[in-house]
Short mmCIF file of C-alpha atoms in Angstrom, two decimals:
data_model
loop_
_atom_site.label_atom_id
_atom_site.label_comp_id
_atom_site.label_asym_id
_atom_site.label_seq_id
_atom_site.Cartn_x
_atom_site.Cartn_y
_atom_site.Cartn_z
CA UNK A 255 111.15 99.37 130.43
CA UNK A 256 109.43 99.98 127.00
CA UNK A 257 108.37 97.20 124.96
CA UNK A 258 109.75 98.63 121.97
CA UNK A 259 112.25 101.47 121.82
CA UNK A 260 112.74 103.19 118.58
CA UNK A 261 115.11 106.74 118.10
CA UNK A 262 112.69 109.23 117.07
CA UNK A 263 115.65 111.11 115.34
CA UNK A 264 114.76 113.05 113.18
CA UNK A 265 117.42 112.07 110.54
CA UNK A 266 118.77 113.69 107.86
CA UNK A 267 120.38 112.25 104.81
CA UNK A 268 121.56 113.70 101.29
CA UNK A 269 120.07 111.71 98.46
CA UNK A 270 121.94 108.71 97.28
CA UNK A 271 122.69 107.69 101.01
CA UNK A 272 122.39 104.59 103.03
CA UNK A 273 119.68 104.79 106.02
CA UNK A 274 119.84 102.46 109.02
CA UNK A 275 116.80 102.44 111.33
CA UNK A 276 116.72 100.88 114.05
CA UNK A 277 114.59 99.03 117.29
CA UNK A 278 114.95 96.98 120.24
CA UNK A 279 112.60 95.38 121.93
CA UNK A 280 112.13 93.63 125.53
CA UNK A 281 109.76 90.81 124.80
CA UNK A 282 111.33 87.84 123.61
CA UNK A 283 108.03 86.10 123.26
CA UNK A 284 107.56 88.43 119.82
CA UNK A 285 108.02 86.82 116.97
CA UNK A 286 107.23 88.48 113.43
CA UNK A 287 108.71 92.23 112.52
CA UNK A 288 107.23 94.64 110.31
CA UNK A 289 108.65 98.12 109.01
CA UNK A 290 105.68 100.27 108.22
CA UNK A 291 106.34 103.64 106.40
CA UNK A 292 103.46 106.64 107.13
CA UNK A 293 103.69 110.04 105.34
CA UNK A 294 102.32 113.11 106.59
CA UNK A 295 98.76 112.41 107.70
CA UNK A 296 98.45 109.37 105.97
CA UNK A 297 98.43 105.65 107.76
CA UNK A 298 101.33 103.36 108.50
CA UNK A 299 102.18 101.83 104.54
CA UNK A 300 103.80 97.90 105.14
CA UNK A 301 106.93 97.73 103.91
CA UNK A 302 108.86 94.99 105.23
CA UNK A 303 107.56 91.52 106.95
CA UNK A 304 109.76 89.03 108.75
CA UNK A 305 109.78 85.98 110.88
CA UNK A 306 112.85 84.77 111.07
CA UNK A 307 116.22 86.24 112.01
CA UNK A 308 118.91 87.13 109.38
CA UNK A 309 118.19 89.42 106.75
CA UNK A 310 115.05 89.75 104.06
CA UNK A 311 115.90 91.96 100.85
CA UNK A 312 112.91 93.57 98.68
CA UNK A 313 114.50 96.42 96.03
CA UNK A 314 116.21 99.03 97.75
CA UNK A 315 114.90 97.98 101.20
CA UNK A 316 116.59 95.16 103.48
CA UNK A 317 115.22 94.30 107.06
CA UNK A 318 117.43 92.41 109.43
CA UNK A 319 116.04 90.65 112.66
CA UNK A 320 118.38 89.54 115.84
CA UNK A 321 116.08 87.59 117.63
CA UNK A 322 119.23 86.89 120.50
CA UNK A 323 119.74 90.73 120.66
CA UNK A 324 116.38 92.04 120.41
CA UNK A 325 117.25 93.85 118.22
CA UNK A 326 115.82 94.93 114.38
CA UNK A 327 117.08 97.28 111.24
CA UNK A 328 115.90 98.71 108.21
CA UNK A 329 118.62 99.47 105.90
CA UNK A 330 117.44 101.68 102.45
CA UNK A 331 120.03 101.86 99.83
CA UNK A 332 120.01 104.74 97.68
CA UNK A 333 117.78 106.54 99.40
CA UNK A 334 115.58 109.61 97.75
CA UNK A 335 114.03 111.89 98.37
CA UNK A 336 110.49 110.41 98.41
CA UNK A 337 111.53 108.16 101.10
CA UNK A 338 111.33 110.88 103.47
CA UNK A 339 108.85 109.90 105.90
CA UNK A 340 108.26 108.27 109.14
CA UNK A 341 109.76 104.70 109.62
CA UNK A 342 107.69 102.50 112.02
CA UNK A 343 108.66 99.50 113.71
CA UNK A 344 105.90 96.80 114.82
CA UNK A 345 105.60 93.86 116.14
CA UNK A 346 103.58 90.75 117.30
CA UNK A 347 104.13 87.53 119.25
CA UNK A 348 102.98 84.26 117.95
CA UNK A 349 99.52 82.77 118.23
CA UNK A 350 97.11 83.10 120.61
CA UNK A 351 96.80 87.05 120.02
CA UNK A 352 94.58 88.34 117.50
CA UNK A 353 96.20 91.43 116.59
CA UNK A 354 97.67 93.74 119.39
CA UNK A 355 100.82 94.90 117.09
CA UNK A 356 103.26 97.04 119.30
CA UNK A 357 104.53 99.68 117.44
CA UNK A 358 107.82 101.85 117.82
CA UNK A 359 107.45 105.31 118.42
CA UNK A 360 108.99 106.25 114.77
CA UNK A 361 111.98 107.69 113.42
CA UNK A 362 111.26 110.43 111.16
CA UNK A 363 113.85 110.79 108.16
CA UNK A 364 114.52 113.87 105.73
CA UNK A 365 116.57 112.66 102.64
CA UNK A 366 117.85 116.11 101.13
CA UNK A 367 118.53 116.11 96.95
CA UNK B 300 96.06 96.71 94.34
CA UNK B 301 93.64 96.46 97.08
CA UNK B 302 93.19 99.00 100.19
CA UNK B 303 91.55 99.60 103.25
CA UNK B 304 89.28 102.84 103.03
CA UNK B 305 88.62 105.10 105.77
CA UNK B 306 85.69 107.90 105.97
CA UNK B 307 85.51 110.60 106.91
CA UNK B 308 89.23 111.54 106.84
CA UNK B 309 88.26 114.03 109.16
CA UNK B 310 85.24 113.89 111.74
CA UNK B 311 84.54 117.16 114.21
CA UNK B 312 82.58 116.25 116.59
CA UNK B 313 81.55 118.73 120.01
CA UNK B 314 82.63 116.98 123.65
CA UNK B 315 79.68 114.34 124.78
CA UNK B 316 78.29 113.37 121.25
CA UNK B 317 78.62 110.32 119.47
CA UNK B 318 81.09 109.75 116.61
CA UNK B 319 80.89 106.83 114.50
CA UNK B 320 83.84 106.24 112.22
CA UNK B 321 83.50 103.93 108.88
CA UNK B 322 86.27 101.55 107.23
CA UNK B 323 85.72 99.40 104.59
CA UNK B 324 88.71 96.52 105.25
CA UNK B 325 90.51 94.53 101.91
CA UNK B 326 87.56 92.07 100.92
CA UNK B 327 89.59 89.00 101.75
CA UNK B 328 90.66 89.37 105.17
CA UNK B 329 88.93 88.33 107.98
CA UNK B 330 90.55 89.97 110.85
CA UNK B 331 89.62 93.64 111.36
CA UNK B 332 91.68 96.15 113.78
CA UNK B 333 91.18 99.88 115.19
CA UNK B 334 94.43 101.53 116.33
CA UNK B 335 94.85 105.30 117.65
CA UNK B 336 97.34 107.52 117.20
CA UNK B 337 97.35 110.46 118.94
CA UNK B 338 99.47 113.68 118.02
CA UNK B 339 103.03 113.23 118.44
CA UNK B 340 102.58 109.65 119.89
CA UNK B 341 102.95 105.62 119.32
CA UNK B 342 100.03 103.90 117.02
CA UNK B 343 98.24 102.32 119.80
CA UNK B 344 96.23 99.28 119.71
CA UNK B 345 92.21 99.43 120.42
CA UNK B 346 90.30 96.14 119.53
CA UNK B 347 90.48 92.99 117.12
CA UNK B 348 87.56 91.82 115.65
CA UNK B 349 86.88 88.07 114.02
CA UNK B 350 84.19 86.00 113.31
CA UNK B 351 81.29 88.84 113.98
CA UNK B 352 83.11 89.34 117.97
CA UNK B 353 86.11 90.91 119.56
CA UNK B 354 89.36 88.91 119.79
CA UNK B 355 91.27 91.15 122.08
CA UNK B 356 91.17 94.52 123.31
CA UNK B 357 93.34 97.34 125.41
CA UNK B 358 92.64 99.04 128.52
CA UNK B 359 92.06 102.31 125.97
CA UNK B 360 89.07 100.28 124.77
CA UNK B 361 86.49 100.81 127.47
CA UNK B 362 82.62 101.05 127.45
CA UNK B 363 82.48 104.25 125.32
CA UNK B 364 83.79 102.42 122.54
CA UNK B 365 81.99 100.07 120.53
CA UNK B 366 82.83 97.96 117.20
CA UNK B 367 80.40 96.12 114.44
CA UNK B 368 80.09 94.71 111.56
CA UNK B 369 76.95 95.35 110.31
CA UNK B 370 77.10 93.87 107.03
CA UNK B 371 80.01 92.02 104.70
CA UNK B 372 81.82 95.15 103.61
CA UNK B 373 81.71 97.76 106.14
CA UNK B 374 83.83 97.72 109.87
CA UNK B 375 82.99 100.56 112.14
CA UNK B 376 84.10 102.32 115.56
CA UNK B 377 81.76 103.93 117.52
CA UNK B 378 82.23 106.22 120.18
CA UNK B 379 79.20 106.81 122.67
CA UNK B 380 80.07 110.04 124.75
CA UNK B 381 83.27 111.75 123.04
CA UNK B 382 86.04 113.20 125.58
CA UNK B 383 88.46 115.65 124.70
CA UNK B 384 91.25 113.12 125.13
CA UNK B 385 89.31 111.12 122.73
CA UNK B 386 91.34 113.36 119.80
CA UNK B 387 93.59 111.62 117.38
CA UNK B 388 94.03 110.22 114.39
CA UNK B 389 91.93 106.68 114.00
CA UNK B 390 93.33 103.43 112.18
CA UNK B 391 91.37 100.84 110.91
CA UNK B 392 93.44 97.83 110.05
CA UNK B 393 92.62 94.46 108.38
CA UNK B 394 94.51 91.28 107.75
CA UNK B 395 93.59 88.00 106.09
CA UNK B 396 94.47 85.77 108.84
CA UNK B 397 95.90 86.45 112.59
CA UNK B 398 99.00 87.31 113.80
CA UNK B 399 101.02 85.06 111.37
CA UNK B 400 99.78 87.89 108.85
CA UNK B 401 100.65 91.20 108.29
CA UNK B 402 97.80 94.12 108.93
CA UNK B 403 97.28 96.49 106.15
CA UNK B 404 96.36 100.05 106.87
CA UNK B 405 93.82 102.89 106.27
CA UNK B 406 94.58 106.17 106.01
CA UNK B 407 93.28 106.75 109.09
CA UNK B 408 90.14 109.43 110.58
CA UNK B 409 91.46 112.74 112.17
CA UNK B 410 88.82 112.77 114.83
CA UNK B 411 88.85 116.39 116.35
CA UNK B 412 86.81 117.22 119.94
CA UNK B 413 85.84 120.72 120.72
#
C-alpha cells in the first residue's frame, strides 16, 4: 500500500467553480499536512499548513485534515483560471525526522474561463 | 518576500561526469533539503542537512551523491559519476526549524544526462 495516494486527475473546472482535492494516507504516525501548488516547470509553491484536524481557511483556499480517516482536502472557492496547476499533497510525522516530507503524486487541474 | 534560489535551472551534463548543483536556501532557516522529481513522477526525498551534517537520507541517496555547505549562504548537491537515471528535475528545500516547520521551495534544476 502507498503511503500517500493522491488522484492524478487531471480535472477540469469552468471558472468561478469549487475544487476539491483530495489524499489519503496510510501512516497514522504523520502528523502535519501541507498543500503545495507547482506550475509548469517551476517547484512545489506552499500553500496550505496544518497540524491539527478540522479545517484551516486562508482567502479562497480551505484545507481540511481527518486525522481518524486518513484522510485530507483542499477546497478552492472561486476558482480561476490562474489556479490551474498541479496540487500537491505532503506530509511529515512528528519529531525525530529531519525532513523526509512524503509527497502525493499530484492532481493536475485546468480551470477553463 | 524571501526565496530559495536555484542555479542553473538547467544543467546538461554527458553520462559519467560530475554535476554539481547550487541553491542558495532563505537566510533564516537552518534546515536544508534536496528532493527529486523525475518526469511524470512523485517529488522524492534525497537528504536533510543541519548543523554542517546530514540528518536523514533515502535509499536514492547513495555514494554518488554528496551535500555541503561550504560557506553561510550557499547549499549544494553534488553528483560524482552521473547515470542516465540520474535525469530529473532537482529541489532544494529549506526550512527554519524541523519537521514542526514547513519547507519552502526552489524552483528546482532540470538536470539532463546524455
Amino acid at each position: 500500500q502507498k503511503e500517500v495516494e493522491q488522484d492524478p486527475g487531471p480535472l477540469s473546472v469552468p471558472e468561478g467553480a469549487i475544487v476539491s482535492l483530495n489524499c489519503t494516507y496510510s501512516n497514522s504516525a504523520f502528523q502535519y499536512f501541507m498543500w503545495y501548488r507547482q506550475y509548469s516547470r517551476k517547484g512545489p509553491e506552499l500553500l496550505m499548513y496544518t497540524y491539527s484536524s478540522g479545517n484551516k481557511e486562508d482567502g479562497r483556499f480551505t484545507a481540511q485534515v481527518d486525522k481518524s480517516s486518513k484522510y485530507i482536502s483542499l477546497f478552492i472557492r472561486d476558482s480561476q483560471p490562474s489556479d490551474s496547476a498541479t496540487y500537491l499533497c505532503a506530509m511529515i510525522t512528528f519529531g525525530g525526522s529531519q525532513g523526509n516530507l512524503i509527497f502525493g503524486k499530484g492532481t493536475k487541474l485546468s480551470v477553463k474561463p | 518576500e524571501p526565496e530559495v534560489t536555484q542555479t542553473p535551472s538547467h544543467q546538461v551534463t554527458q553520462m559519467g561526469q560530475e554535476v554539481i548543483l547550487r541553491c542558495v536556501p532563505i537566510s533564516n532557516h537552518l534546515y536544508f533539503y534536496w528532493y527529486r522529481q523525475i518526469l511524470g513522477q512523485k517529488v522524492e526525498f534525497l537528504v536533510s542537512f543541519y548543523n554542517n551534517e546530514i540528518s536523514e537520507k533515502s535509499e536514492i541517496f547513495d555514494d554518488q551523491f554528496s551535500v555541503e555547505r561550504p560557506d553561510g549562504s550557499n547549499f549544494t548537491l553534488k553528483i560524482r559519476s552521473t547515470k542516465l537515471e540520474d535525469s530529473a528535475m532537482y529541489f532544494c528545500a529549506s526550512g527554519r526549524t524541523g519537521g514542526d516547520q514547513p519547507q519552502h521551495f526552489g524552483d528546482g534544476t532540470r538536470l539532463s544526462i546524455l
